[in-house]
């Protein structure tokens, strides 16, 4: 059963135009536009210090913008804070609870007038058996799942999650991802701030890539990958017998359709190009007659490659425009 009413996808949940924020004269969010529609899971990704947390804190009325038109669920986050806050469920980067607070007590403490189904949420996120456990004794994954329960308790119309899986081990990350996937499947609108790009690819249908307060590009993960990280890489080691003819091998591979470059990396041959290269190199290896190298590796472009390309391009552009070396670096 769905815990939250499934909203109409056309409903705007967040509409931001020209959001600008400076600290001490330094602009950290720079004319940002953002749209989040009902039922979407939207990811904010980008370099450290890109202004992601500042943006989501402004959306919750926790900080004030210097300029911009900001509507969250049709309301002004500062002027209408009292009406808006209960409709947003959030887990902030700096979330914490008193060490001795027990799970069941936390649920009762955070429950507002709209709260329903605390027990059901604990059940849903695998925490029911910890109802009498203190926060201090919980693992990282359990704590993050508790923050999700607390964020959902008051039937929010928008859920904001800031670096939800930071510092979790791989198994705990997967537990939390599956909890967020459950949210997505019930039609909850989620704004996710994250550096975990596998998380973003798995959970988000729309991604906004930011650097230094600006949106570099946005779209589905697949759109960003196809726009900014088209190349695949095929890599394998040369056997000692092949080393002597390596130059010929490189030339032959370079002539294959789709190949944009072939290089040597220590004992490996590295071939870059379009996806066609995978089949072409496979066919070339078969035609060469030897065994297919056991260390053959294919790297398909992903969101991480796309983001790195975007950040590098923007960094180069910035250096070009300002004519000096930027101390921040591209993906610091
Ligand atoms: P990260 O991914 O590292 O968490 P972020 O994209 O969430 O970064 P913000 O936390 O929004 O970025 O910070 C944007 C910039 O604003 C950073 O350079 C940060 O140092 C600065 N900043 C944030 N809060 C304050 C503050 N209260 N006073 C001064 N500067 C601040």
CSV table of C-alpha atoms and ligand atoms in Angstrom, one decimal, residues 22-24 26-29 46-55 57 63 93 162-163 166 193-195 210 328 332, ligand 1:
chain,number,residue,atom,x,y,z
A,22,UNK,CA,26.6,35.1,-1.8
A,23,UNK,CA,28.6,34.7,1.4
A,24,UNK,CA,30.9,37.6,2.3
A,26,UNK,CA,31.5,35.6,-2.8
A,27,UNK,CA,28.7,34.3,-5.0
A,28,UNK,CA,28.1,30.6,-4.3
A,29,UNK,CA,24.8,30.1,-6.1
A,46,UNK,CA,28.7,18.4,-8.9
A,47,UNK,CA,32.0,19.5,-7.5
A,48,UNK,CA,32.5,20.2,-3.8
A,49,UNK,CA,31.4,23.7,-2.9
A,50,UNK,CA,29.1,23.9,-6.0
A,51,UNK,CA,26.3,25.3,-3.9
A,52,UNK,CA,24.1,22.2,-3.7
A,53,UNK,CA,23.5,22.2,0.1
A,54,UNK,CA,23.0,26.0,0.1
A,55,UNK,CA,20.4,25.5,-2.6
A,57,UNK,CA,18.7,24.7,2.5
A,63,UNK,CA,18.8,30.1,4.6
A,93,UNK,CA,24.1,16.6,5.6
A,162,UNK,CA,21.6,15.5,1.4
A,163,UNK,CA,24.5,13.0,1.0
A,166,UNK,CA,28.1,9.4,2.7
A,193,UNK,CA,22.1,15.9,-3.2
A,194,UNK,CA,24.9,13.4,-3.7
A,195,UNK,CA,28.5,12.7,-4.8
A,210,UNK,CA,26.6,22.1,-10.8
A,328,UNK,CA,39.5,25.6,-6.9
A,332,UNK,CA,38.2,19.2,-5.9
B,1,LIG,P1,29.8,19.8,-0.9
B,1,LIG,O1,29.5,18.9,-2.0
B,1,LIG,O2,31.2,19.9,-0.5
B,1,LIG,O3,28.9,19.5,0.3
B,1,LIG,P2,28.0,21.9,-1.8
B,1,LIG,O4,27.9,21.8,-3.3
B,1,LIG,O5,26.9,21.4,-1.0
B,1,LIG,O6,29.4,21.3,-1.4
B,1,LIG,P3,27.7,24.3,-0.3
B,1,LIG,O7,27.8,23.6,1.0
B,1,LIG,O8,26.4,24.8,-0.7
B,1,LIG,O9,28.3,23.4,-1.5
B,1,LIG,O10,28.8,25.5,-0.2
B,1,LIG,C1,29.0,26.4,-1.3
B,1,LIG,C2,30.0,27.3,-1.0
B,1,LIG,O11,29.5,28.2,0.0
B,1,LIG,C3,31.3,26.7,-0.4
B,1,LIG,O12,32.4,27.4,-0.9
B,1,LIG,C4,31.2,26.9,1.1
B,1,LIG,O13,32.4,27.0,1.7
B,1,LIG,C5,30.4,28.2,1.1
B,1,LIG,N1,29.6,28.4,2.3
B,1,LIG,C6,28.6,27.5,2.7
B,1,LIG,N2,28.0,28.0,3.9
B,1,LIG,C7,28.7,29.1,4.2
B,1,LIG,C8,28.6,30.0,5.3
B,1,LIG,N3,27.6,29.9,6.2
B,1,LIG,N4,29.4,31.1,5.3
B,1,LIG,C9,30.3,31.3,4.3
B,1,LIG,N5,30.5,30.4,3.3
B,1,LIG,C10,29.7,29.3,3.2
